[in-house]
C-alpha positions as CSV (number, residue, x, y, z in Angstrom):
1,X,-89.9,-22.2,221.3
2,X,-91.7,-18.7,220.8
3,X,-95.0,-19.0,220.3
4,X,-96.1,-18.4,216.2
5,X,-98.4,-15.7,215.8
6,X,-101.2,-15.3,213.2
7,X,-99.3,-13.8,210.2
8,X,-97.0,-16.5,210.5
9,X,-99.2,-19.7,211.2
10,X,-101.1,-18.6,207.8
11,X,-98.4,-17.4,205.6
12,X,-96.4,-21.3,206.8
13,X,-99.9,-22.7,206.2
14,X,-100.7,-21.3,202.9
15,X,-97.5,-22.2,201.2
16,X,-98.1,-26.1,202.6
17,X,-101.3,-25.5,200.9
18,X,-100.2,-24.6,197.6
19,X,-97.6,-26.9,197.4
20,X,-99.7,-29.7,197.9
21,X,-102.5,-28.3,196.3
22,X,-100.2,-27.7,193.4
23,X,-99.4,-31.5,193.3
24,X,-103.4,-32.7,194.1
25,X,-104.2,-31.6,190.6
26,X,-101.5,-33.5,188.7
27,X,-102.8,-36.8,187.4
28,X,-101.2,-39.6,190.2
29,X,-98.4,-40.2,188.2
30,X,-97.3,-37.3,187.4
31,X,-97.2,-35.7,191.0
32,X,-95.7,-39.4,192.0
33,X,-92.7,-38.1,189.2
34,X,-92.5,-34.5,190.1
35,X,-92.3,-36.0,194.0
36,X,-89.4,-38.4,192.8
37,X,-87.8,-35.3,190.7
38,X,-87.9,-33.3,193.6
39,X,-86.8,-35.2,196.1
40,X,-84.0,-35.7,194.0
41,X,-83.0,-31.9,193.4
42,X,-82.9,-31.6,197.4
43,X,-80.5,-34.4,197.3
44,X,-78.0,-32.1,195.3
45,X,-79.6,-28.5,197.4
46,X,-79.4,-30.1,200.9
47,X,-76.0,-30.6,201.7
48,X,-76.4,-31.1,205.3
49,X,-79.2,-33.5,204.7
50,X,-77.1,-35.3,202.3
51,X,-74.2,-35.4,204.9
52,X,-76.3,-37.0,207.5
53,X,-77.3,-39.6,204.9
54,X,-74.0,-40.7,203.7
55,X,-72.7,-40.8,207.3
56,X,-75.8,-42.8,208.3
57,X,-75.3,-45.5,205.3
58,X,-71.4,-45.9,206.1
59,X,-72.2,-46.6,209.4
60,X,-74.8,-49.0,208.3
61,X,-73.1,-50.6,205.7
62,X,-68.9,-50.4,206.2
63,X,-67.9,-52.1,203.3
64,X,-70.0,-50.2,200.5
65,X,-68.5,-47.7,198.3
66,X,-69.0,-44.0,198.4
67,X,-70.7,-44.4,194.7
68,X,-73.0,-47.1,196.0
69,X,-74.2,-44.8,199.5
70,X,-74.8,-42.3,196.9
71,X,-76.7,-44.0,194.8
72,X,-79.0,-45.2,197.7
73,X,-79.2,-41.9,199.5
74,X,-80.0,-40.1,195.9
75,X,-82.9,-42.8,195.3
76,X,-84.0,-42.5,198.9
77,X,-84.5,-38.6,198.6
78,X,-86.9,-39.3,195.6
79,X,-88.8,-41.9,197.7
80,X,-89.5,-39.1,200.1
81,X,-90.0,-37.0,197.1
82,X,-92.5,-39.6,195.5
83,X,-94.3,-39.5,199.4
84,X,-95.2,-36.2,199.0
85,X,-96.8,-37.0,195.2
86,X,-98.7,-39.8,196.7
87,X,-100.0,-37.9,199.9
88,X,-101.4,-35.3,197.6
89,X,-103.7,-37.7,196.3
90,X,-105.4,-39.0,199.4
91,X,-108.5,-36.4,199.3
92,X,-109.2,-38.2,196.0
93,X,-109.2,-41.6,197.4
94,X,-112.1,-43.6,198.9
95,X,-111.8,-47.2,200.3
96,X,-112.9,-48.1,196.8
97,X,-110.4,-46.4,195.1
98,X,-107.5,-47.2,197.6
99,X,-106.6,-50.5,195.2
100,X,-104.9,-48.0,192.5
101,X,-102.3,-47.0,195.2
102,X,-101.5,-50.3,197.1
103,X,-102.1,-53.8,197.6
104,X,-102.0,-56.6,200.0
105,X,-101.4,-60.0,198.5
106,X,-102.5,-62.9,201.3
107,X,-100.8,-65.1,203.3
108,X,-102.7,-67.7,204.7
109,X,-99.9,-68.7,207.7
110,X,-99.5,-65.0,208.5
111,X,-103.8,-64.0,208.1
112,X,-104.7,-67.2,210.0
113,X,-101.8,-66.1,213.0
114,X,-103.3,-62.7,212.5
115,X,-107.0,-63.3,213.3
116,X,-106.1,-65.6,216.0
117,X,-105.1,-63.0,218.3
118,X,-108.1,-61.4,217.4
119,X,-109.9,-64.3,218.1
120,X,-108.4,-64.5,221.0
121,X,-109.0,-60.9,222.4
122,X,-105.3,-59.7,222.2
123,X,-104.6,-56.4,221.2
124,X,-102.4,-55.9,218.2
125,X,-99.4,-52.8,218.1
126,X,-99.1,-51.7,213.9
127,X,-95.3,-51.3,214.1
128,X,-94.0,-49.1,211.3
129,X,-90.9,-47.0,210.6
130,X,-90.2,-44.1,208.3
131,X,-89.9,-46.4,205.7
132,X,-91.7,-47.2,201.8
133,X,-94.6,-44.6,202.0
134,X,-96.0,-44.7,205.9
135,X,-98.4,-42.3,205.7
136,X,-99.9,-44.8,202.9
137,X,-99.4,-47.6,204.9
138,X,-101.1,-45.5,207.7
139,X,-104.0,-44.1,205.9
140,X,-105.2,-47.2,203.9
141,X,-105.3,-49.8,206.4
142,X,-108.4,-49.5,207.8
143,X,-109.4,-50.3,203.9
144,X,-107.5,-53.3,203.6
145,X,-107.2,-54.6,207.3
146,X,-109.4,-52.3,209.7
147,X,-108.9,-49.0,211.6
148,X,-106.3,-48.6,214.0
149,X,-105.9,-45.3,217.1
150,X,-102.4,-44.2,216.7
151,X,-100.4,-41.1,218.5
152,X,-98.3,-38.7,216.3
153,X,-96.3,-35.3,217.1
154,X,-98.4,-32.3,216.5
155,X,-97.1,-29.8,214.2
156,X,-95.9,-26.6,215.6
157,X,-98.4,-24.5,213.4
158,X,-102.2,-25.7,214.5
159,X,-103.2,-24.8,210.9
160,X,-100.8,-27.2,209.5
161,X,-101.8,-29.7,211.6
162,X,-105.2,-29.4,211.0
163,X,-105.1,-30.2,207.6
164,X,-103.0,-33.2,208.4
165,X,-105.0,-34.5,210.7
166,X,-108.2,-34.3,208.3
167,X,-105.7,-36.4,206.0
168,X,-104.8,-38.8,208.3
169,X,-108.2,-39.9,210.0
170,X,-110.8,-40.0,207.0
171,X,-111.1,-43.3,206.5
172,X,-111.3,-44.4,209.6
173,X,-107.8,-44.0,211.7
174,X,-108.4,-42.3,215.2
175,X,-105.8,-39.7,216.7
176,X,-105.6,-40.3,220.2
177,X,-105.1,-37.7,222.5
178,X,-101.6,-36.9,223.9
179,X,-102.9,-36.7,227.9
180,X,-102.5,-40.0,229.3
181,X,-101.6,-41.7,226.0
182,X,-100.1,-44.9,227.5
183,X,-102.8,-45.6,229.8
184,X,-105.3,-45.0,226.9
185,X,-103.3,-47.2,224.7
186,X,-102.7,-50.3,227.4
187,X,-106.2,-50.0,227.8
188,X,-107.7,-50.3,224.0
189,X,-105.2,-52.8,223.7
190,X,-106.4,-55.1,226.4
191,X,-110.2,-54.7,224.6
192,X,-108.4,-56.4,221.9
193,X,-107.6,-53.1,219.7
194,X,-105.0,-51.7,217.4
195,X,-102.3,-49.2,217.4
196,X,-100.4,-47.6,215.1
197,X,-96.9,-46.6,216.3
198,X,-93.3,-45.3,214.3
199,X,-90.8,-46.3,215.9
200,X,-87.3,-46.3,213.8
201,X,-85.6,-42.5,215.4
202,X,-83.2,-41.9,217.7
203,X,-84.8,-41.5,221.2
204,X,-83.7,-39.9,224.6
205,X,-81.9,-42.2,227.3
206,X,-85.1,-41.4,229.9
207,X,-87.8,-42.9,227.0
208,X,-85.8,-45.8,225.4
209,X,-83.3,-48.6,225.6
210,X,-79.9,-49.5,223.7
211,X,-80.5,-52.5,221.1
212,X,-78.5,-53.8,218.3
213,X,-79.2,-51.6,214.6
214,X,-76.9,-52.9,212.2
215,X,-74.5,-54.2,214.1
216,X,-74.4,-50.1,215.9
217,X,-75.9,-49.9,219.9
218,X,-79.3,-47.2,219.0
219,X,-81.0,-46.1,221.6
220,X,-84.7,-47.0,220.8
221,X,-87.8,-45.8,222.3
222,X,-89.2,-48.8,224.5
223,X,-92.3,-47.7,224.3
224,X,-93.6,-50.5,222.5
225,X,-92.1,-53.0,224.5
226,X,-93.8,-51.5,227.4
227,X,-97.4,-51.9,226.0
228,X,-96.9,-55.2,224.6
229,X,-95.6,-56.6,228.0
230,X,-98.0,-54.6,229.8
231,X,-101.5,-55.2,227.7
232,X,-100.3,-58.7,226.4
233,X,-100.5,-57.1,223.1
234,X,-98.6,-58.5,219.7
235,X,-96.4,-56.0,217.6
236,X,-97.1,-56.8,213.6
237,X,-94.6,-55.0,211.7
238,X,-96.2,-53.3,208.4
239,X,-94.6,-51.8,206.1
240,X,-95.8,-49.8,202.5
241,X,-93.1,-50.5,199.9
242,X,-93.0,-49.3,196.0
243,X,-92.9,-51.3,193.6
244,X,-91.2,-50.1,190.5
245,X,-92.6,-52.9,188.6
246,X,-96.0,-52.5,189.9
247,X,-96.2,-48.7,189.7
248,X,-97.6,-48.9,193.2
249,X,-97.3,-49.9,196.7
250,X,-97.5,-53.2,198.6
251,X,-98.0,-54.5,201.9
252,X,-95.5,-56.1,203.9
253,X,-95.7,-57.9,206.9
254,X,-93.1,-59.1,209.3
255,X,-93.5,-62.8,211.7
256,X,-95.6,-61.6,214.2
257,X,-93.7,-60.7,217.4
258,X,-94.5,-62.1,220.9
259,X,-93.1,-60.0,224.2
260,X,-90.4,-61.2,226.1
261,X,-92.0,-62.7,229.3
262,X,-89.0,-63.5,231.3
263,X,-90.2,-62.1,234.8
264,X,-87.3,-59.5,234.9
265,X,-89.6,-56.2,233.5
266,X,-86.1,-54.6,232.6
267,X,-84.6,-57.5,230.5
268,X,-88.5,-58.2,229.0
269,X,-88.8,-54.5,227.6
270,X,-85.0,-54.7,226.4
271,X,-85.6,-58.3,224.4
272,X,-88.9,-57.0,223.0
273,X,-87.2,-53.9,221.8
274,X,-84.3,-55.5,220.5
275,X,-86.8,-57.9,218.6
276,X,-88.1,-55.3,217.0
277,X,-85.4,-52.9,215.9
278,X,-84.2,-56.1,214.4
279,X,-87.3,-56.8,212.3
280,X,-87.2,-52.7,211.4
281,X,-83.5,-53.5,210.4
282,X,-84.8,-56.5,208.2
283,X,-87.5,-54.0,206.1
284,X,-85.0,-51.3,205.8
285,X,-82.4,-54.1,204.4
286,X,-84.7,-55.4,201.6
287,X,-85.4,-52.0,200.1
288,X,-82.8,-49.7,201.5
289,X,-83.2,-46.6,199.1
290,X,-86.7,-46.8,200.6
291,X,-86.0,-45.7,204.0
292,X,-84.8,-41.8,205.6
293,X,-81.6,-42.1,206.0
294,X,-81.0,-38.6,206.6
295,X,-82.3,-38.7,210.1
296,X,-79.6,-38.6,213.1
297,X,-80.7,-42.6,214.3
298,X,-77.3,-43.0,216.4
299,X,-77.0,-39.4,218.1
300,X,-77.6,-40.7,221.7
301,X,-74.7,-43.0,222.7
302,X,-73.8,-45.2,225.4
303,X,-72.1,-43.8,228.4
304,X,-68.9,-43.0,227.7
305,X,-68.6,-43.6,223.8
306,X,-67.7,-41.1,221.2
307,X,-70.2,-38.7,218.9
308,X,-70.9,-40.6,215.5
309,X,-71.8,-37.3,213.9
């Protein structure tokens, strides 16, 4: 890719700018409906997009009707839509302010599990997917549960990703640095600290594994299951839904997952990841007009089997 040069870097970075900007000085409900409204006008603008998604939800779930995909994919464009309204919002927001977006209602079983492993010195992997709001779920946990070091693909303009990065770190989260990440990340996980990590997309054959995803073989990066085997480290799947009811978001949070320790590495990273696609299937079933279905998740294929796109 050719590399951007100035006028380009701040004309892209300006109009990021305004449109957010134009959004920070709504009152948060009304960016949170001009996000829905908007995310809904690309569902009718982006054909391609909307393609992918419809695809995507047959595949996921055969025996819906065309009217009901569309009625997911249509509400699942305004989710992202209602993202964008919410992430305008963050410079406003202060740990003691975070309440007004989302909440975490406590479960005893699940806190006590929780603060055994911290108790017990294990490191803890924050597994996420593109799913609810997850740069909410991201940016206020170190307000509800504490701060976690987390990796994320860089934009291609450095101006952009500036100002994303100022987002995502001030209250607390750390962005790790992409040279030596996994060494970095077995090792602050073996001192018994957090990570954040996505992990819901379609992955290349040399960085992931093929696991079950509804019912569909997805090749999913194994990345996870590596750390977790390697650093004895638990995954806790977390996810930021909305609440239409509530008019904000909620925590949610998955059985806490155990790595595979069978003594075969290959099978142990395979089980683990399979174990948590599953549990990534489970949040994206409850609240499926809440998750990006217009992403290409089954492009790679096995050996031998047919293009699903």
């Amino acid at each position: 890719m050719a590399k951007k040069g100035k006028p380009q870097i701040w004309f892209e970075y300006l109009i990021a700018k305004a449109i957010v900007g134009t959004f920070s000085l709504l009152p948060r409900r009304a960016a949170m409906r001009l996000g829905v409204s908007t995310g809904h006008a690309a569902y009718y603008l982006i054909g391609h997009l909307r393609r992918v998604g419809l695809r995507n939800l047959e595949l996921a779930f055969p025996k819906s009707t065309l009217q009901e995909r569309e009625a997911i994919l249509k509400s699942a464009f305004g989710n992202m839509g209602r993202v964008l309204g919410v992430v305008s919002q963050f410079t406003r927001m202060d740990a003691g302010r975070i309440g007004e977006l989302i909440e975490y209602t406590p479960n005893p079983a699940f806190d006590d599990a929780y603060q055994k492993t911290k108790s017990d010195g294990r490191g803890r992997i924050i597994l996420g997917g593109h799913m609810g709001n997850w740069e909410l779920g991201a940016f206020a946990y170190p307000t509800v549960f504490e701060p976690f070091d987390f990796i994320a693909r860089k934009a291609d303009n450095p101006k952009i990703e500036e100002m994303i990065f100022d987002i995502r770190t001030r209250l607390g989260n750390r962005q790790m640095d992409k040279t030596n990440v996994a060494g970095s990340m077995i090792r602050l996980l073996r001192k018994g600290g957090n990570v954040g990590v996505l992990a819901d997309v379609n992955s290349h054959p040399k960085e992931g594994v093929f696991v079950p995803f509804f019912g569909i073989q997805a090749c999913t990066a194994s990345g996870v299951a590596m750390l977790a085997t390697r650093a004895n480290a638990v995954v806790v799947p977390t996810f930021a839904y909305w609440s239409d009811e509530k008019k904000k978001y909620f925590y949610h949070r998955e059985e806490i997952i155990e790595p595979v320790k069978t003594g075969d590495r290959k099978r142990d990273i395979e089980e683990t990841t399979a174990l948590y696609t599953a549990a990534l299937e489970r949040a994206i079933r409850k609240y499926p007009d809440q998750w990006i279905w217009i992403h290409k998740r089954w492009k790679t294929r096995p050996p031998g089997e047919k293009e699903l796109y």
